[in-house]
XYZ file of C-alpha atoms in Angstrom:
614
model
C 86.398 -22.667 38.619
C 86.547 -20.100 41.334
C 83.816 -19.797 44.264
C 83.741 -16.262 44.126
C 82.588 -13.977 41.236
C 84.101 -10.179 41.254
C 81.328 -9.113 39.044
C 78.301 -7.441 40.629
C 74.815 -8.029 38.512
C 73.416 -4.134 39.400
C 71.883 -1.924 36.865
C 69.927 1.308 38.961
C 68.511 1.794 35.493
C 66.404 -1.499 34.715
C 63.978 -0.572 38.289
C 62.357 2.233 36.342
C 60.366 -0.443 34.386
C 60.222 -3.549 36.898
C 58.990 -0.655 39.825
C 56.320 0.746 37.104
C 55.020 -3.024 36.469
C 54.440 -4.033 39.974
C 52.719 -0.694 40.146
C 50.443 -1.753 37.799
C 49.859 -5.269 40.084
C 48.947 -2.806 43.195
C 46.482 -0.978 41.104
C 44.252 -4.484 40.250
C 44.833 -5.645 43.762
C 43.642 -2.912 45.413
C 47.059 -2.130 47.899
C 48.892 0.949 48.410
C 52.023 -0.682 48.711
C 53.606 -4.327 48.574
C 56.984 -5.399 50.457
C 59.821 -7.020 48.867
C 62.368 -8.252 51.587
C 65.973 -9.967 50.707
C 64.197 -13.493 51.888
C 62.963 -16.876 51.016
C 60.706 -19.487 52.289
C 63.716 -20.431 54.814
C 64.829 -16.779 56.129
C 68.151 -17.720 55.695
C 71.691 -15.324 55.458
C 71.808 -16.813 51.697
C 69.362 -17.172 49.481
C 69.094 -18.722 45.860
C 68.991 -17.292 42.609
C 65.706 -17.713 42.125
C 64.746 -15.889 45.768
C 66.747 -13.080 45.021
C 63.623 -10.630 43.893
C 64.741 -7.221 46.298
C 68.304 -7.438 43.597
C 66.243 -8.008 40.559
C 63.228 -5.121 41.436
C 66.058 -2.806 42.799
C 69.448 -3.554 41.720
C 70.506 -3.688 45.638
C 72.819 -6.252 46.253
C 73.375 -6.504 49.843
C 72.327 -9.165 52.430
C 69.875 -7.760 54.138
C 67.435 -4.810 53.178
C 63.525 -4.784 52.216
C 61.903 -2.338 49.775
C 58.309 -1.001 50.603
C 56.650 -0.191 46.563
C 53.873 2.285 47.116
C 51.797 4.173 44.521
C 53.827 7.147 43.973
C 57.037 6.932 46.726
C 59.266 3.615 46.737
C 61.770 2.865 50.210
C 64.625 0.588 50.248
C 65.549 -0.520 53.844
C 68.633 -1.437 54.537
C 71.602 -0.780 57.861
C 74.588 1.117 58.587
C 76.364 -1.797 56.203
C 75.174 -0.679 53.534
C 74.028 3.092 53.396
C 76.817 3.952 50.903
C 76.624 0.819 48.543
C 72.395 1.452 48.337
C 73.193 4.441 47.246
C 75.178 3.714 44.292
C 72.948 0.721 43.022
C 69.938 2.303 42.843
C 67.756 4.911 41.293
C 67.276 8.033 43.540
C 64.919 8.993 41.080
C 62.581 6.079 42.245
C 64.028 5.203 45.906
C 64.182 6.788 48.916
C 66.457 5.373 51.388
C 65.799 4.456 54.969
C 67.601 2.844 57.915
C 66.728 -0.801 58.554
C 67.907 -0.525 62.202
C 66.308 3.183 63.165
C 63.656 2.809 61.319
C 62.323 -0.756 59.920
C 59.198 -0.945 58.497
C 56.997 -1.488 60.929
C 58.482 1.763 63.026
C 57.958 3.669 59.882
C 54.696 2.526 59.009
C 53.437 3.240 62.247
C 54.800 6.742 61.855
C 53.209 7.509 58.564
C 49.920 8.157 60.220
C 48.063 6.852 57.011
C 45.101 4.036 56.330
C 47.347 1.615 54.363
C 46.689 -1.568 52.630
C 49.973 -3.328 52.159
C 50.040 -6.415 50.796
C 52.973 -8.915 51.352
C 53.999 -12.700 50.655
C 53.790 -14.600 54.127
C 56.181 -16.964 52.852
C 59.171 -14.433 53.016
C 57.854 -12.849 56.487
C 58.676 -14.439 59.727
C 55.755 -14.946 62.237
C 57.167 -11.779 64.650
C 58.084 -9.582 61.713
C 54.070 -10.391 60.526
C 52.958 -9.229 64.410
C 54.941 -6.005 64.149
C 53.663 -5.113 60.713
C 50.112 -5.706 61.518
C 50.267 -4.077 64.646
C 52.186 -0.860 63.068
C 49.461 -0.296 60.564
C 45.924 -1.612 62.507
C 47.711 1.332 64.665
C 46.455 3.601 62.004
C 43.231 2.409 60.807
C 45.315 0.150 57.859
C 45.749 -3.566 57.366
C 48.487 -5.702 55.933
C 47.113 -8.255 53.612
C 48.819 -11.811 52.626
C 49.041 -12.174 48.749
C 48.988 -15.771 46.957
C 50.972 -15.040 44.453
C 54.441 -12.777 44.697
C 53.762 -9.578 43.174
C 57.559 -9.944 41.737
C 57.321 -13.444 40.473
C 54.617 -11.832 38.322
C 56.819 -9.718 36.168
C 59.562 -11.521 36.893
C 59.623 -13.410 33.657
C 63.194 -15.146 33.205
C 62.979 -15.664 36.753
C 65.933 -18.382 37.899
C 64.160 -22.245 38.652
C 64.784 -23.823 42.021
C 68.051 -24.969 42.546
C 68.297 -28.944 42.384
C 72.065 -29.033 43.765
C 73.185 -32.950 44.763
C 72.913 -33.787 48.611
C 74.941 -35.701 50.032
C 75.653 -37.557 53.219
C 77.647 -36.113 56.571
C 79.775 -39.431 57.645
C 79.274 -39.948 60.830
C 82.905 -39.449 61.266
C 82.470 -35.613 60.607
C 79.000 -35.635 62.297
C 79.836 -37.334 65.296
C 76.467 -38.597 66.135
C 74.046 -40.444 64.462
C 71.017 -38.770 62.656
C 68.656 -41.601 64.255
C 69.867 -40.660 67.425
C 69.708 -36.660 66.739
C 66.184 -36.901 65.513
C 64.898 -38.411 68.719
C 66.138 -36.140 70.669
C 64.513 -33.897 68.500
C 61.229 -35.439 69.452
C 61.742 -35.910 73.094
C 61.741 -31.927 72.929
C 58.533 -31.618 71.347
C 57.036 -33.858 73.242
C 58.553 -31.840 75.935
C 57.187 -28.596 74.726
C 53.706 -30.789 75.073
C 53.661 -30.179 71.293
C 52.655 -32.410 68.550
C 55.047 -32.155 65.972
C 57.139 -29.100 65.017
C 58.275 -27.737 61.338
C 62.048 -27.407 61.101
C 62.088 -24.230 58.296
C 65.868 -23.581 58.944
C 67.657 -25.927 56.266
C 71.308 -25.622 59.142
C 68.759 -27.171 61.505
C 67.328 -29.986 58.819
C 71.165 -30.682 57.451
C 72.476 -31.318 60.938
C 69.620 -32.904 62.177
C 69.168 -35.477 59.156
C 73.142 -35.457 58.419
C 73.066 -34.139 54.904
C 74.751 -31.662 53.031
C 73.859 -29.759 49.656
C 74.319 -26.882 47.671
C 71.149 -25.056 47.328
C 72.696 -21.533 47.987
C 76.019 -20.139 47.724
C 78.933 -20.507 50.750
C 77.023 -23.044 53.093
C 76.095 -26.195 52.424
C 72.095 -26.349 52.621
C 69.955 -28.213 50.699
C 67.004 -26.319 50.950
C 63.773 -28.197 52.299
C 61.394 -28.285 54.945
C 60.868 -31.194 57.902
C 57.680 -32.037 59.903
C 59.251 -33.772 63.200
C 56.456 -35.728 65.461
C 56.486 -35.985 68.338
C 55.689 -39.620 67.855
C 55.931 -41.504 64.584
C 58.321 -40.853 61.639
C 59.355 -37.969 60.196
C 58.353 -36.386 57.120
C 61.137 -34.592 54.771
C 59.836 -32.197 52.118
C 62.972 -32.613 49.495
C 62.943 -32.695 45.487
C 64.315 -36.293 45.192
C 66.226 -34.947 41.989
C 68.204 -33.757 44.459
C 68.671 -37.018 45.950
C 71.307 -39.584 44.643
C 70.574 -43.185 44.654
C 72.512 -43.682 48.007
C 71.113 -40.413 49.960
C 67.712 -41.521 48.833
C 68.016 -44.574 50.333
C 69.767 -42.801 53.545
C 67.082 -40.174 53.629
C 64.361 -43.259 53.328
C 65.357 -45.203 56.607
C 65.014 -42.084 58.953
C 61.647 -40.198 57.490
C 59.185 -39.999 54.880
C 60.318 -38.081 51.682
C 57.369 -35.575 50.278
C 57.845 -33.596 47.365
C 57.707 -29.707 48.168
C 54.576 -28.914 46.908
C 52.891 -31.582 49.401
C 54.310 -29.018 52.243
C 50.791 -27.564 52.503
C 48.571 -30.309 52.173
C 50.509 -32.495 53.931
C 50.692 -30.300 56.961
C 46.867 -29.320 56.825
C 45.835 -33.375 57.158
C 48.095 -33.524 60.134
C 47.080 -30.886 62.249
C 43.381 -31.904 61.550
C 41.599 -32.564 64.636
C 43.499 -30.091 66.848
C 46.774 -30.961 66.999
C 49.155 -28.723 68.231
C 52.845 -27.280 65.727
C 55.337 -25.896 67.656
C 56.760 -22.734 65.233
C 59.773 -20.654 66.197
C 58.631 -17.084 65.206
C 61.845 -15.296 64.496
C 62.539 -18.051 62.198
C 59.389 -19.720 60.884
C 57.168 -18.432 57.393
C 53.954 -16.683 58.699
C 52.276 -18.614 55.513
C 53.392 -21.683 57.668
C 51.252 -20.070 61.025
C 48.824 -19.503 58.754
C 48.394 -23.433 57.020
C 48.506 -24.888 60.384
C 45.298 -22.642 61.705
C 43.480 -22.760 58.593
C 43.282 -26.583 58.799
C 42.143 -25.736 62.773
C 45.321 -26.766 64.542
C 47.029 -24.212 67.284
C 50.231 -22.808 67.182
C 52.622 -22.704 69.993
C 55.882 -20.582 69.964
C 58.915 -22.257 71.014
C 63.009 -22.034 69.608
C 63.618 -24.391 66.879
C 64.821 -27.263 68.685
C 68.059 -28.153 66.892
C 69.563 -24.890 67.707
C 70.996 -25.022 70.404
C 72.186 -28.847 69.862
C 74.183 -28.044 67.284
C 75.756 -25.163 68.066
C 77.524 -27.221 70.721
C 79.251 -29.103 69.244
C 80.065 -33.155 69.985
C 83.918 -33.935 70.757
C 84.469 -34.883 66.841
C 82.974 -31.924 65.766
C 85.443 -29.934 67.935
C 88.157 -32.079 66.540
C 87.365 -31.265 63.017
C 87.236 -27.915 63.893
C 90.685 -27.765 64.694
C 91.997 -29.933 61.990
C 90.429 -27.985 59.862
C 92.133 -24.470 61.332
C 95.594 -26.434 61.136
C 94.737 -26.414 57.552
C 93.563 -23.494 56.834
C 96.676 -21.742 58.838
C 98.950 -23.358 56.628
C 97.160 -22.011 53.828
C 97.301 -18.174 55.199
C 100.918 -18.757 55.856
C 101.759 -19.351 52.127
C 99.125 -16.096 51.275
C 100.701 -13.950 53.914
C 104.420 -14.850 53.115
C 103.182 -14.223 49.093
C 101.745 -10.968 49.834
C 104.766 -9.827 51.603
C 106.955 -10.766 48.735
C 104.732 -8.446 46.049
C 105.810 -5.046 45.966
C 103.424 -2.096 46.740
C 101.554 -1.184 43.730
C 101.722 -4.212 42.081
C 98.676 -6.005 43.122
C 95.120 -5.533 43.975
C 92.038 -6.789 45.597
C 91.052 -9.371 43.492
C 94.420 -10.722 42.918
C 94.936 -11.077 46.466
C 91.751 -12.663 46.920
C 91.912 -15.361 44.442
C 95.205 -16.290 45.404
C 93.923 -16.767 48.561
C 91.088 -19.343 47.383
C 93.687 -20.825 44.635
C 96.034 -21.282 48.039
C 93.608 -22.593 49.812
C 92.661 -25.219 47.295
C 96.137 -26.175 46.491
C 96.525 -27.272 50.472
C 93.302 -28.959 50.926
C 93.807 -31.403 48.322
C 97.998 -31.301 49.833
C 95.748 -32.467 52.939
C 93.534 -34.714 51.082
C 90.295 -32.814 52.525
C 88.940 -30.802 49.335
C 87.587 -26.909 49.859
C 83.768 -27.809 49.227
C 83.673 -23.941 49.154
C 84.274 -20.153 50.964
C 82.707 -20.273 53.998
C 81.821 -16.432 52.954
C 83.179 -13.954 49.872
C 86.356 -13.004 50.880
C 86.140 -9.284 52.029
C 89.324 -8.242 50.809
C 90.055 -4.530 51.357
C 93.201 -2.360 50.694
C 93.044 1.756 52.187
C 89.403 2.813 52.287
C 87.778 -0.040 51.185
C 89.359 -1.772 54.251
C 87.281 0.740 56.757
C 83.757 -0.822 55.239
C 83.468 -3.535 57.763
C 81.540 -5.860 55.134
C 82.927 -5.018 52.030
C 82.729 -6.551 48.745
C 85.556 -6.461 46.421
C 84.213 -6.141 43.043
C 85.704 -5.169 39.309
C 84.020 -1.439 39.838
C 85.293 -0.922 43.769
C 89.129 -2.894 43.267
C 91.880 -1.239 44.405
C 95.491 -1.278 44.483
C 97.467 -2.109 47.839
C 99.662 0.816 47.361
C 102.648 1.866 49.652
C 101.925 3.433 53.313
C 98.492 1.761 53.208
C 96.786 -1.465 55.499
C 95.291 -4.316 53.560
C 92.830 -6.651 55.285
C 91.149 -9.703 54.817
C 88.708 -12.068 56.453
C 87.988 -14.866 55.044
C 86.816 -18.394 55.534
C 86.982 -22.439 53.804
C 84.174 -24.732 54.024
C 85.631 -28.076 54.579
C 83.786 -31.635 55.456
C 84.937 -31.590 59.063
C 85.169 -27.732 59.573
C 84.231 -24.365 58.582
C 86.785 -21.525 59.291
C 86.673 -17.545 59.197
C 89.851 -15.682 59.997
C 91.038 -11.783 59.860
C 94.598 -10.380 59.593
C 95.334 -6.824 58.991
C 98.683 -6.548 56.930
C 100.542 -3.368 56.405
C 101.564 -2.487 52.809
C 105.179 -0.994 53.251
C 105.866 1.094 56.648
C 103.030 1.779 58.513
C 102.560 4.739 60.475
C 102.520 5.379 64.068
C 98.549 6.292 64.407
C 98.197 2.746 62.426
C 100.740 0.729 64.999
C 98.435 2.026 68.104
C 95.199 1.546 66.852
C 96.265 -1.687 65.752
C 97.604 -2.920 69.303
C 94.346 -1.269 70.941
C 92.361 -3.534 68.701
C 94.633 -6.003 69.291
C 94.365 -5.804 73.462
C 90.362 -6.119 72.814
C 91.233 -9.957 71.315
C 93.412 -11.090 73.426
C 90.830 -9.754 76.647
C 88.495 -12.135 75.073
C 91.130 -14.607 74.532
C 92.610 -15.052 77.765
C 89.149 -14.317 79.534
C 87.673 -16.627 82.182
C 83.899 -16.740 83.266
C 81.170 -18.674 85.425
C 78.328 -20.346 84.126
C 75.703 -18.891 82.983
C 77.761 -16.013 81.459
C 76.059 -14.334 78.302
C 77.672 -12.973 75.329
C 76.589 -9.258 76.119
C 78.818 -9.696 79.776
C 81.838 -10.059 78.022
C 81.475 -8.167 75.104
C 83.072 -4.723 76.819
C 86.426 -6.890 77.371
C 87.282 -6.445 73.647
C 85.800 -2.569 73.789
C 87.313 -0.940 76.446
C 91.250 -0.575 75.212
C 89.343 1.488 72.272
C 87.319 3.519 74.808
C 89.704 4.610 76.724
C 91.247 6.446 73.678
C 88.166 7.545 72.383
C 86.844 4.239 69.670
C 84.849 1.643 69.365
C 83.687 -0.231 66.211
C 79.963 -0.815 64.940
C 79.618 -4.558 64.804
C 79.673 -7.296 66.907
C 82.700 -8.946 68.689
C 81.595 -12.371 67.992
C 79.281 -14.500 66.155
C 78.572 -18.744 66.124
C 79.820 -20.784 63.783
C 78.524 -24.107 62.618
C 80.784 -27.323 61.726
C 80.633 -27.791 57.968
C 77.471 -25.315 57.812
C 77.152 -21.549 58.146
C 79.798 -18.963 59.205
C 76.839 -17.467 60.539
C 75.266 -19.667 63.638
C 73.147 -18.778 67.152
C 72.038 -18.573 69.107
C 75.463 -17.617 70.340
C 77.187 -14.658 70.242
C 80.021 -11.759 71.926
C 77.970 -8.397 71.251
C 75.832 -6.269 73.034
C 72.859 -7.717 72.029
C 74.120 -11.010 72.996
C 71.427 -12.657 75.529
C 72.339 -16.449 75.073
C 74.708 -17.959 78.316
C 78.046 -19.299 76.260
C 78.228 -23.062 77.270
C 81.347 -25.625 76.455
C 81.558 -26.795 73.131
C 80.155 -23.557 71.766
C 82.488 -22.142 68.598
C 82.322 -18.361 67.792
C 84.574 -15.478 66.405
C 86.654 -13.420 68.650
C 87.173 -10.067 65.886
C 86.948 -6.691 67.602
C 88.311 -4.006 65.205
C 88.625 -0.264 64.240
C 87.651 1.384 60.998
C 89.194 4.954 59.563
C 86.507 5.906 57.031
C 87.641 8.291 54.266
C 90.724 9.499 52.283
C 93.570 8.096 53.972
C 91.546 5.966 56.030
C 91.814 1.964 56.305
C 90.289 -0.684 58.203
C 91.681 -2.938 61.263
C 90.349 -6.458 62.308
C 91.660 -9.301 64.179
C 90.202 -12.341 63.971
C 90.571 -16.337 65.367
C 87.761 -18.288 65.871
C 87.406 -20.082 69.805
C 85.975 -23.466 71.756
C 84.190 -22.491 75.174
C 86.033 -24.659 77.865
C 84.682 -26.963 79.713
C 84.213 -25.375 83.570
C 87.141 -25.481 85.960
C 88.143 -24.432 89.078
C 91.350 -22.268 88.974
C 94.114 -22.888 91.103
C 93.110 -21.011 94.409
C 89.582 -20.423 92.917
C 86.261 -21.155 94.968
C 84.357 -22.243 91.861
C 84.824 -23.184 88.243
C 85.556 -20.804 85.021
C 84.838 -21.485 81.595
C 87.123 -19.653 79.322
C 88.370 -20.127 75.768
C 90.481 -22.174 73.164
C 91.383 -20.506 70.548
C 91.350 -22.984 67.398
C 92.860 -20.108 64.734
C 96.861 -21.058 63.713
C 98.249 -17.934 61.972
C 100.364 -15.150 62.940
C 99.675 -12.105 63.639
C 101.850 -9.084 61.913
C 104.343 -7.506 64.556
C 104.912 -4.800 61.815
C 101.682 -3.419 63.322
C 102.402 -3.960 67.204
C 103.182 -1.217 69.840
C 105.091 -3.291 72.395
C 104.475 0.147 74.737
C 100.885 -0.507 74.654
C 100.735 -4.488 75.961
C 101.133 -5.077 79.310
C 103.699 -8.452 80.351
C 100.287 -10.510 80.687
C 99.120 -9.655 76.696
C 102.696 -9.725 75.292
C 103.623 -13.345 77.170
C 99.965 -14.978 75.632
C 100.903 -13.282 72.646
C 104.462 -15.064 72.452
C 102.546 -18.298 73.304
C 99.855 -17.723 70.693
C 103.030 -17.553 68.415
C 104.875 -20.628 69.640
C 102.119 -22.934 69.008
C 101.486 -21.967 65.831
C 104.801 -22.103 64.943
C 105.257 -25.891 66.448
C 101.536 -26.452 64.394
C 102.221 -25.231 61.153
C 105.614 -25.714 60.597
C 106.211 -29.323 59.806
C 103.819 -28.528 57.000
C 105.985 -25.598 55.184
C 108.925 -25.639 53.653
C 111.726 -23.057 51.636
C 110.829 -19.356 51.993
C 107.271 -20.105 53.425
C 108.983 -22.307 56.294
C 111.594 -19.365 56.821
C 109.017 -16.534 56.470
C 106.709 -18.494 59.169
C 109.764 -18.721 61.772
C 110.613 -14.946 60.996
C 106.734 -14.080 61.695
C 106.563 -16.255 65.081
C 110.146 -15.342 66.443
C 109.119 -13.637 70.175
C 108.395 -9.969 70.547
C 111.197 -7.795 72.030
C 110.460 -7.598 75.582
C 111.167 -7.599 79.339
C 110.394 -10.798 80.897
């Protein structure tokens, strides 16, 4: 069984009928319009089947967007991702499509200028996103109302149960620490926050904190649930216990008291009776959750989920995991990459590329004795154009041939018990051209800036996110994402608070893991896509040899090579091309006990030093 499907569920033509019947909903209800975000209760990147209503109403199937259904007029948010592929999966006869990032809805309700009554679920709305919305349309005389019941679950009639996916237990081996320990730490921060309990909504936060795994949603391994943590007194775990195996059960029973779901509500309600106080985190907790706790006449105090930052930095046997895992994973790329280059031009596509990738990375896991649990993330696997869409999504309508003259590239990423990995290579697909060689070693400059760069506490993402830029703005380029994002140890590919972007306001501290993958992206005929990625440990502080104080800086955890097809030597100074000689040494002395035949000879070909003057 493979992880990742090629086929895309998206009919433009079924909204016509689903749009008109939620119509019909607004009309008895009394709203001029009713939202529809890519959510669910958790606000997580993933979301189940049963959660996924914005695909199902509008046959968008990106991951992020919200749709706005008014009486006459329908809108489908979404970003710069994902202008093209809205487009395409959905009825211009019905939507209208607007930018999530220039315009969201609260900026365009506000700018409407109209009394509206828009009606929304408050358990797919964060607390903040609630506070902009009401505030955009009290603006104008309107009001946004919270519904009981989703207008979509309404019509949605062969809508998908809840997922009841096994969970299972993190050894402490992989974990590091134990959960007892974790979750009074947990406590001493409420307590701390002079709070009486606070809701953990994020199911990364509840996994690590509670050292469980599941499989609630695709790519990361949630089990989906809820957590009231005390500040005093046991916890209480809101968790379908047919999800729960005999031995987690028991686990799960010595640290907290297991609820069913549906006692969320109530449950909360008794506690906060009599004043008590809930910490929430508003970018990240359900305004219906805001809402229980006043109702029942407790207060609500905002304050960052409190696992968060814990475990994005991660113990010393996380960190070792992490890097185990990346010696694993590199020996996997190495057989890919030494496979791709033995396929002539022409002769394979997107999809076959991609599943060999997964099939390769099985086959070494269980070489390893460490099974792939999973993709940390659907391989984005593109060859010419389809390689300048940043997140794109190979599937059977889009897949393309990796044809002669052309770059292929792909990111992807293995979910393994003691590691979760995400790596980039750009290959070239016979001889590249010059304009390809020198935006490829501009990109290239940009990661090893961030690689080789050294900082002093209290440094933030958004200082050192120009490092990886300014090669490309010299000449004239820059790309439209981020440089960096977190990533969690056995959970998502996708963890803060960290990051390397502009928007990047956390301080990095040691133990933190995140991306390093600046790129460059040639939309069009002819064009192609470039990206370099390895994922990195911030150091420990030192001071440098003649220094006044101490640096942080970077270990890079990623063992694969990087194509020297695609490098202009002219363009590195001695300092780039002598790390990028080391880079290759190491993972040459790595990975190469672990290869053998034409992989073993292909991986001392790839690693063999650049030409250079010393």
């Amino acid at each position: 069984m493979m992880f990742q499907s090629f086929e895309v569920a998206s009919n433009p033509a079924t909204a016509a009928p689903r749009v008109a019947k939620l119509r019909a909903e607004l009309e008895s209800l009394g709203l001029d319009g009713f939202l529809v975000p890519r959510a669910d209760e958790h606000q997580g990147e993933y979301v189940p089947a049963r959660a996924r209503r914005l695909a199902w109403l509008t046959g968008f199937t990106g991951s992020a967007g919200v749709a706005l259904i008014m009486k006459n007029k329908a809108y489908l948010f979404v970003d710069g991702r994902y202008t093209l592929q809205a487009a395409e999966q959905t009825d211009p006869e019905i939507f209208t499509i607007e930018s999530l990032v220039d315009t969201p809805p609260p900026v365009w309700l506000r700018n409407v200028e109209k009394k509206l009554i828009i009606g929304f679920d408050p358990w797919l709305h964060t607390i903040s996103e609630t506070k902009a919305l009401h505030e955009a349309l009290e603006k104008n005389g309107g009001s946004l109302v919270a519904i009981k019941d989703n207008l979509v679950d309404m019509i949605w009639d062969d809508q998908p149960a809840p997922p009841l996916e096994a969970v299972t237990i993190q050894p402490e081996k992989y974990a590091g620490k134990f959960a007892s320990e974790k979750l009074q730490e947990l406590a001493e921060a409420v307590a701390k926050a002079k709070a009486d309990a606070t809701i953990l909504t994020d199911p990364s936060s509840i996994a690590w904190a509670f050292n469980i795994r599941g499989n609630d949603v695709s790519n990361t391994p949630l089990p989906l649930a809820f957590a009231l943590l005390p500040a005093s007194g046991e916890p209480l775990l809101f968790i379908d216990k047919r999800k729960l195996p005999i031995e987690t059960e028991a686990y799960l029973t010595q640290l907290s008291t297991l609820r069913p779901p549906s006692s969320l509500e109530g449950d909360v309600s008794t506690f906060v009776a009599g004043d008590k106080t809930v910490m929430l985190d508003p970018a990240l907790a359900a305004e219906k959750l805001r809402l229980i706790v006043e109702q029942a006449g407790g207060k609500v105090v905002d304050g960052l989920d409190p696992a968060r930052l814990p475990r994005a930095i991660k113990n010393p046997v996380e960190l070792e995991g992490a890097r185990k895992s990346h010696e694993r994973d590199g020996v996997a790329m190495v057989s890919f990459l030494s496979w791709i280059d033995e396929q002539a031009p022409g002769t394979i596509d997107e999809i076959i590329a991609a599943t060999k990738l997964e099939e390769t990375r099985r086959t070494v896991a269980e070489g390893f004795q460490m099974p792939l649990e999973n993709l940390s993330f659907d391989s984005i696997s593109g060859a010419g154009p389809n390689g300048a869409f940043a997140h794109y999504r190979v599937s059977t309508a889009s897949n393309r041939t990796l044809e002669d003259g052309e770059l292929y590239l792909i990111d992807s990423g293995g979910q393994y018990r003691d590691g979760t990995t995400d790596i980039t290579r750009t290959l070239p697909v016979g001889k590249p051209t010059d304009d390809m060689k020198r935006k490829f070693t501009l990109v290239l400059k940009g990661m090893i800036a961030i690689s080789t760069a050294r900082f002093p506490k209290g440094t933030r993402g958004m200082d050192i996110d120009a490092l990886a830029r300014i090669a490309l703005w010299k000449q004239g380029y820059d790309y439209g994402h981020g440089t960096g994002h977190g990533v969690g140890s056995f959970l998502s590919v996708h963890e803060g608070p960290q990051s390397i972007s502009k928007r990047g306001v956390h301080e990095l501290l040691p133990g933190m893991i995140l991306s390093n993958e600046p790129g460059y992206y040639k939309p069009g005929s002819g064009g192609y896509g470039i990206r370099t990625e390895n994922l990195l440990i911030v150091t420990e502080p030192e001071v440098p040899e003649g220094g006044d104080i101490p640096m942080m800086g970077f270990e890079t955890i990623t063992l694969c090579p990087i194509d020297k097809r695609l490098i202009d030597t002219s363009l590195l100074v001695r300092e780039e091309l002598v790390w990028l000689d080391a880079y290759h040494a190491r993972v040459r002395e790595a990975l190469l006990p672990h290869t053998k035949g034409d992989e073993r000879e292909w991986l001392m070909a790839a690693t063999e030093p650049l030409a250079h003057n010393s």
